[in-house]
Amino acid sequence: QVQLVESGGGLVQAGGSLRLSCAASGRSISSYAMGWFRQAPGEEREFVAAIRWSGGSTIYANSVKGRFTISRDNAKNTVYLQMSSLKPEDTAVYVCAADLNWLNLLSASAGSWGQGTQVTVSS
Protein backbone atom coordinates (compact mmCIF):
# COMPACT_ATOMS: atom_id res chain seq x y z
CA GLN A 1 0.00 0.00 0.00
CA VAL A 2 0.94 3.60 -0.40
CA GLN A 3 0.98 6.07 2.49
CA LEU A 4 -0.77 9.40 1.93
CA VAL A 5 -0.38 12.72 3.75
CA GLU A 6 -2.57 15.71 2.95
CA SER A 7 -1.70 19.34 3.48
CA GLY A 8 -2.88 22.79 2.47
CA GLY A 9 -6.13 23.04 4.35
CA GLY A 10 -7.13 26.05 6.39
CA LEU A 11 -9.63 28.82 6.93
CA VAL A 12 -10.69 30.89 3.94
CA GLN A 13 -13.49 33.33 3.17
CA ALA A 14 -16.24 32.46 0.74
CA GLY A 15 -15.08 33.11 -2.79
CA GLY A 16 -11.49 32.36 -1.92
CA SER A 17 -9.12 29.63 -3.07
CA LEU A 18 -7.00 26.89 -1.58
CA ARG A 19 -4.72 24.24 -3.01
CA LEU A 20 -4.55 20.91 -1.27
CA SER A 21 -1.64 18.53 -1.71
CA CYS A 22 -1.46 14.81 -1.16
CA ALA A 23 2.08 13.49 -0.83
CA ALA A 24 2.54 9.77 -1.28
CA SER A 25 5.29 7.55 0.05
CA GLY A 26 6.13 3.90 0.13
CA ARG A 27 5.41 3.30 -3.54
CA SER A 28 5.24 5.26 -6.73
CA ILE A 29 1.73 6.47 -7.50
CA SER A 30 2.35 6.39 -11.24
CA SER A 31 0.12 3.32 -11.62
CA TYR A 32 -2.53 4.46 -9.16
CA ALA A 33 -5.82 6.18 -9.65
CA MET A 34 -5.98 9.02 -7.15
CA GLY A 35 -8.91 10.84 -5.67
CA TRP A 36 -10.23 13.30 -3.14
CA PHE A 37 -13.18 12.78 -0.84
CA ARG A 38 -14.60 14.99 1.87
CA GLN A 39 -16.59 14.55 5.03
CA ALA A 40 -18.47 17.24 6.90
CA PRO A 41 -19.54 16.79 10.55
CA GLY A 42 -22.50 14.46 10.77
CA GLU A 43 -22.36 13.68 7.07
CA GLU A 44 -21.34 10.69 4.99
CA ARG A 45 -18.04 10.68 3.15
CA GLU A 46 -18.56 12.30 -0.24
CA PHE A 47 -16.67 11.87 -3.50
CA VAL A 48 -15.07 15.09 -4.78
CA ALA A 49 -12.73 14.32 -7.69
CA ALA A 50 -10.54 11.60 -9.18
CA ILE A 51 -7.80 11.29 -11.74
CA ARG A 52 -6.53 8.26 -13.64
CA TRP A 53 -2.94 7.10 -13.39
CA SER A 54 -1.92 8.90 -16.57
CA GLY A 55 -3.71 12.12 -15.68
CA GLY A 56 -5.56 11.92 -18.96
CA SER A 57 -8.98 11.48 -17.45
CA THR A 58 -10.63 13.24 -14.55
CA ILE A 59 -14.06 13.15 -12.97
CA TYR A 60 -15.76 15.53 -10.55
CA ALA A 61 -18.77 15.65 -8.31
CA ASN A 62 -21.43 17.95 -9.71
CA SER A 63 -21.17 20.13 -6.62
CA VAL A 64 -17.56 21.08 -7.40
CA LYS A 65 -17.47 20.91 -11.20
CA GLY A 66 -16.08 24.09 -12.68
CA ARG A 67 -14.64 25.23 -9.34
CA PHE A 68 -12.19 22.46 -8.39
CA THR A 69 -9.36 20.96 -10.43
CA ILE A 70 -7.53 17.74 -9.65
CA SER A 71 -4.03 17.20 -11.02
CA ARG A 72 -1.04 15.00 -10.39
CA ASP A 73 2.73 15.11 -10.64
CA ASN A 74 3.93 11.53 -10.74
CA ALA A 75 7.55 12.63 -10.61
CA LYS A 76 6.84 14.27 -7.25
CA ASN A 77 4.51 11.47 -6.15
CA THR A 78 1.92 14.12 -5.36
CA VAL A 79 -1.69 14.86 -6.22
CA TYR A 80 -3.29 18.27 -5.94
CA LEU A 81 -6.76 19.70 -5.57
CA GLN A 82 -7.07 23.33 -6.61
CA MET A 83 -10.23 24.77 -5.11
CA SER A 84 -11.65 28.10 -6.24
CA SER A 85 -14.85 30.05 -5.61
CA LEU A 86 -15.16 28.28 -2.30
CA LYS A 87 -18.52 28.17 -0.55
CA PRO A 88 -19.39 27.57 3.10
CA GLU A 89 -20.87 24.21 2.09
CA ASP A 90 -17.38 23.13 0.98
CA THR A 91 -16.36 23.05 4.65
CA ALA A 92 -15.18 19.53 5.46
CA VAL A 93 -12.21 17.30 6.12
CA TYR A 94 -10.68 16.53 2.74
CA VAL A 95 -9.13 13.09 2.39
CA CYS A 96 -6.87 11.73 -0.32
CA ALA A 97 -7.26 8.17 -1.59
CA ALA A 98 -5.40 5.83 -3.92
CA ASP A 99 -6.12 2.55 -5.62
CA LEU A 100 -4.85 0.60 -8.59
CA ASN A 101 -8.47 0.03 -9.63
CA TRP A 102 -10.43 3.01 -10.92
CA LEU A 103 -13.82 1.65 -9.89
CA ASN A 104 -12.62 0.82 -6.38
CA LEU A 105 -11.53 4.42 -6.01
CA LEU A 106 -14.79 5.89 -7.29
CA SER A 107 -16.84 3.64 -5.00
CA ALA A 108 -14.85 4.79 -1.95
CA SER A 109 -13.36 1.32 -1.61
CA ALA A 110 -9.81 2.49 -2.18
CA GLY A 111 -6.98 0.58 -0.57
CA SER A 112 -5.10 3.62 0.75
CA TRP A 113 -6.41 6.67 2.58
CA GLY A 114 -4.81 9.68 4.18
CA GLN A 115 -5.76 11.24 7.51
CA GLY A 116 -7.30 14.33 5.97
CA THR A 117 -6.91 18.08 6.12
CA GLN A 118 -9.54 20.50 7.41
CA VAL A 119 -10.99 23.10 5.07
CA THR A 120 -13.23 25.75 6.61
CA VAL A 121 -14.99 28.33 4.47
CA SER A 122 -16.49 31.30 6.29
CA SER A 123 -19.43 33.26 4.94
XYZ file of N, CA and C in Angstrom:
369
model
N 0.828 -1.190 0.000
C 0.000 0.000 0.000
C 0.866 1.245 0.000
N 0.251 2.326 -0.380
C 0.940 3.598 -0.404
C 0.449 4.439 0.771
N 1.352 5.179 1.384
C 0.983 6.073 2.488
C 0.726 7.470 1.927
N -0.320 8.105 2.452
C -0.766 9.400 1.926
C -0.840 10.431 3.036
N -0.324 11.625 2.772
C -0.382 12.719 3.747
C -0.878 13.973 3.033
N -1.997 14.502 3.528
C -2.569 15.710 2.946
C -2.054 16.961 3.647
N -2.056 18.047 2.918
C -1.702 19.344 3.481
C -2.381 20.437 2.662
N -2.347 21.656 3.205
C -2.876 22.792 2.473
C -4.233 23.290 2.916
N -4.842 22.585 3.858
C -6.131 23.039 4.351
C -5.998 24.289 5.199
N -7.145 24.861 5.559
C -7.133 26.051 6.392
C -8.465 26.755 6.367
N -8.442 27.988 6.875
C -9.635 28.824 6.934
C -9.570 29.847 5.807
N -10.647 29.952 5.058
C -10.694 30.890 3.938
C -12.093 31.481 3.847
N -12.181 32.700 3.345
C -13.492 33.329 3.174
C -14.171 32.793 1.916
N -15.468 32.861 1.916
C -16.237 32.456 0.739
C -15.745 33.232 -0.482
N -15.605 32.508 -1.578
C -15.078 33.111 -2.793
C -13.586 32.955 -2.953
N -12.927 32.521 -1.894
C -11.486 32.362 -1.924
C -11.038 31.047 -2.528
N -9.729 30.817 -2.466
C -9.123 29.629 -3.070
C -8.161 28.963 -2.108
N -7.997 27.676 -2.297
C -6.995 26.886 -1.583
C -6.487 25.813 -2.514
N -5.251 25.397 -2.301
C -4.722 24.242 -3.012
C -4.292 23.188 -2.008
N -4.910 22.036 -2.113
C -4.552 20.910 -1.272
C -3.517 20.044 -1.986
N -2.634 19.468 -1.183
C -1.641 18.534 -1.714
C -1.769 17.198 -1.002
N -1.466 16.156 -1.713
C -1.457 14.807 -1.157
C -0.129 14.168 -1.548
N 0.759 14.055 -0.583
C 2.076 13.486 -0.831
C 2.062 11.998 -0.506
N 2.521 11.219 -1.455
C 2.535 9.770 -1.284
C 3.946 9.282 -0.985
N 4.011 8.190 -0.246
C 5.291 7.550 0.048
C 5.093 6.048 0.111
N 6.187 5.348 0.047
C 6.127 3.898 0.130
C 6.132 3.220 -1.225
N 5.449 3.819 -2.172
C 5.406 3.298 -3.537
C 5.180 4.458 -4.492
N 5.556 4.264 -5.708
C 5.244 5.259 -6.732
C 3.759 5.213 -7.039
N 3.163 6.393 -7.182
C 1.733 6.467 -7.496
C 1.468 6.447 -8.986
N 2.499 6.255 -9.782
C 2.348 6.389 -11.236
C 1.349 5.396 -11.826
N 1.089 4.298 -11.130
C 0.124 3.315 -11.617
C -1.228 3.424 -10.914
N -1.346 4.359 -9.988
C -2.529 4.460 -9.157
C -3.523 5.493 -9.669
N -4.788 5.163 -9.566
C -5.824 6.176 -9.652
C -5.861 6.898 -8.312
N -6.015 8.222 -8.366
C -5.983 9.024 -7.154
C -7.260 9.836 -7.053
N -7.678 10.082 -5.814
C -8.914 10.836 -5.665
C -8.966 11.625 -4.380
N -9.930 12.511 -4.333
C -10.234 13.295 -3.144
C -11.679 13.049 -2.734
N -11.860 12.891 -1.440
C -13.177 12.776 -0.837
C -13.263 13.822 0.270
N -14.459 14.073 0.750
C -14.605 14.988 1.872
C -15.711 14.514 2.787
N -15.591 14.922 4.044
C -16.592 14.545 5.031
C -16.827 15.707 5.971
N -18.063 16.182 5.982
C -18.468 17.240 6.899
C -19.011 16.608 8.178
N -19.017 17.348 9.285
C -19.536 16.791 10.545
C -20.954 16.270 10.397
N -21.168 15.040 10.828
C -22.495 14.458 10.773
C -22.930 13.993 9.400
N -22.022 14.067 8.439
C -22.355 13.675 7.068
C -21.574 12.443 6.648
N -22.064 11.812 5.580
C -21.343 10.690 4.992
C -20.139 11.206 4.198
N -19.166 10.330 4.012
C -18.038 10.680 3.154
C -18.541 10.862 1.728
N -18.067 11.908 1.071
C -18.564 12.299 -0.243
C -17.424 12.353 -1.248
N -17.652 11.805 -2.420
C -16.672 11.866 -3.496
C -16.551 13.304 -3.997
N -15.308 13.741 -4.262
C -15.071 15.086 -4.777
C -14.509 15.039 -6.197
N -13.387 14.337 -6.374
C -12.731 14.324 -7.689
C -11.782 13.134 -7.753
N -11.486 12.699 -8.984
C -10.544 11.605 -9.180
C -9.809 11.790 -10.492
N -8.639 11.177 -10.554
C -7.805 11.293 -11.745
C -7.157 9.941 -12.021
N -7.144 9.536 -13.268
C -6.531 8.264 -13.635
C -5.009 8.339 -13.543
N -4.381 7.172 -13.603
C -2.944 7.097 -13.386
C -2.169 7.989 -14.351
N -2.638 8.121 -15.568
C -1.923 8.902 -16.568
C -2.234 10.388 -16.489
N -3.279 10.731 -15.733
C -3.711 12.124 -15.683
C -4.569 12.522 -16.854
N -4.820 11.577 -17.763
C -5.557 11.916 -18.962
C -7.049 11.953 -18.799
N -7.536 11.505 -17.663
C -8.981 11.483 -17.448
C -9.270 11.878 -16.021
N -10.216 12.792 -15.875
C -10.627 13.238 -14.549
C -12.142 13.187 -14.449
N -12.621 13.149 -13.212
C -14.057 13.146 -12.966
C -14.317 13.939 -11.696
N -15.441 14.658 -11.679
C -15.757 15.530 -10.553
C -17.196 15.328 -10.089
N -17.406 15.576 -8.817
C -18.768 15.652 -8.308
C -19.435 16.892 -8.896
N -20.720 16.806 -9.136
C -21.434 17.950 -9.714
C -21.304 19.197 -8.851
N -21.210 18.996 -7.546
C -21.174 20.129 -6.617
C -19.887 20.943 -6.727
N -18.846 20.365 -7.320
C -17.564 21.084 -7.403
C -17.119 21.322 -8.845
N -17.850 20.791 -9.792
C -17.465 20.905 -11.199
C -17.382 22.365 -11.607
N -16.288 22.711 -12.256
C -16.082 24.086 -12.679
C -15.389 24.951 -11.642
N -15.296 24.465 -10.417
C -14.637 25.226 -9.343
C -13.359 24.546 -8.850
N -13.332 23.225 -8.884
C -12.190 22.456 -8.387
C -11.474 21.795 -9.567
N -10.157 21.655 -9.421
C -9.361 20.965 -10.435
C -8.401 20.004 -9.762
N -8.460 18.744 -10.160
C -7.528 17.745 -9.647
C -6.391 17.575 -10.663
N -5.179 17.420 -10.144
C -4.030 17.203 -11.019
C -3.022 16.338 -10.280
N -2.038 15.864 -11.014
C -1.044 15.002 -10.394
C 0.318 15.271 -11.001
N 1.346 15.043 -10.189
C 2.728 15.107 -10.643
C 3.366 13.795 -10.202
N 3.405 12.845 -11.100
C 3.926 11.527 -10.739
C 5.406 11.574 -10.371
N 6.132 12.507 -10.953
C 7.549 12.632 -10.609
C 7.734 13.053 -9.156
N 6.776 13.828 -8.639
C 6.839 14.265 -7.250
C 5.992 13.384 -6.334
N 5.359 12.381 -6.941
C 4.509 11.471 -6.149
C 3.437 12.241 -5.374
N 2.849 13.212 -6.025
C 1.918 14.118 -5.355
C 0.701 14.377 -6.237
N -0.436 14.499 -5.559
C -1.689 14.859 -6.215
C -2.184 16.163 -5.591
N -2.836 16.970 -6.401
C -3.290 18.273 -5.940
C -4.794 18.432 -6.158
N -5.375 19.291 -5.357
C -6.757 19.700 -5.573
C -6.798 21.219 -5.457
N -6.940 21.883 -6.586
C -7.073 23.331 -6.611
C -8.543 23.671 -6.450
N -8.844 24.434 -5.413
C -10.228 24.769 -5.108
C -10.424 26.275 -5.230
N -11.372 26.683 -6.023
C -11.649 28.100 -6.239
C -13.133 28.363 -5.993
N -13.455 29.641 -5.860
C -14.847 30.054 -5.615
C -15.455 29.232 -4.490
N -14.723 29.121 -3.411
C -15.155 28.276 -2.295
C -16.428 28.809 -1.655
N -17.243 27.871 -1.192
C -18.518 28.174 -0.551
C -18.518 27.594 0.857
N -19.326 28.139 1.748
C -19.393 27.575 3.105
C -19.733 26.084 3.108
N -20.518 25.634 2.147
C -20.871 24.213 2.091
C -19.716 23.324 1.650
N -18.582 23.913 1.268
C -17.381 23.126 0.981
C -16.613 22.790 2.254
N -17.030 23.327 3.377
C -16.363 23.053 4.646
C -16.436 21.568 4.979
N -15.266 20.973 5.201
C -15.184 19.532 5.463
C -13.734 19.151 5.710
N -13.545 17.911 6.138
C -12.215 17.305 6.124
C -12.025 16.671 4.750
N -10.965 17.047 4.081
C -10.676 16.528 2.741
C -9.633 15.429 2.860
N -9.954 14.296 2.255
C -9.132 13.095 2.388
C -8.698 12.619 1.016
N -7.442 12.247 0.913
C -6.873 11.726 -0.324
C -6.958 10.198 -0.320
N -7.169 9.620 -1.480
C -7.265 8.169 -1.588
C -6.544 7.683 -2.837
N -6.113 6.428 -2.797
C -5.396 5.834 -3.921
C -5.788 4.381 -4.092
N -5.870 3.967 -5.332
C -6.125 2.551 -5.617
C -5.669 2.243 -7.041
N -5.242 1.020 -7.242
C -4.853 0.601 -8.585
C -6.064 0.411 -9.492
N -7.237 0.262 -8.880
C -8.472 0.026 -9.631
C -9.347 1.269 -9.614
N -9.650 1.770 -10.787
C -10.429 3.006 -10.925
C -11.792 2.898 -10.256
N -12.474 1.791 -10.447
C -13.822 1.648 -9.886
C -13.778 1.528 -8.371
N -12.762 0.870 -7.848
C -12.622 0.823 -6.384
C -12.499 2.227 -5.823
N -11.720 3.049 -6.473
C -11.531 4.420 -6.010
C -12.850 5.179 -6.034
N -13.549 5.123 -7.145
C -14.792 5.887 -7.287
C -15.869 5.426 -6.317
N -15.832 4.172 -5.930
C -16.837 3.643 -5.000
C -16.397 3.761 -3.553
N -15.361 4.565 -3.318
C -14.848 4.790 -1.955
C -14.365 3.500 -1.307
N -13.922 2.568 -2.122
C -13.358 1.318 -1.614
C -11.860 1.256 -1.846
N -11.232 2.419 -1.895
C -9.807 2.489 -2.176
C -8.996 1.788 -1.097
N -7.826 1.305 -1.500
C -6.984 0.577 -0.567
C -6.174 1.464 0.358
N -5.930 2.727 -0.055
C -5.104 3.625 0.749
C -5.821 4.946 0.964
N -5.765 5.406 2.210
C -6.412 6.671 2.585
C -5.471 7.494 3.446
N -5.536 8.803 3.302
C -4.811 9.684 4.175
C -5.631 10.000 5.417
N -5.074 10.844 6.273
C -5.760 11.236 7.505
C -6.685 12.432 7.306
N -6.428 13.203 6.281
C -7.302 14.326 5.974
C -6.742 15.666 6.399
N -7.251 16.710 5.775
C -6.907 18.083 6.117
C -8.189 18.905 6.170
N -8.310 19.742 7.187
C -9.544 20.499 7.406
C -9.596 21.727 6.510
N -10.706 21.895 5.845
C -10.990 23.104 5.069
C -12.232 23.754 5.658
N -12.104 25.007 6.044
C -13.230 25.746 6.611
C -13.436 27.010 5.795
N -14.647 27.174 5.282
C -14.988 28.333 4.466
C -15.990 29.179 5.237
N -15.612 30.402 5.544
C -16.495 31.296 6.292
C -17.329 32.149 5.336
N -18.522 32.476 5.786
C -19.430 33.261 4.937
C -19.237 34.756 5.151
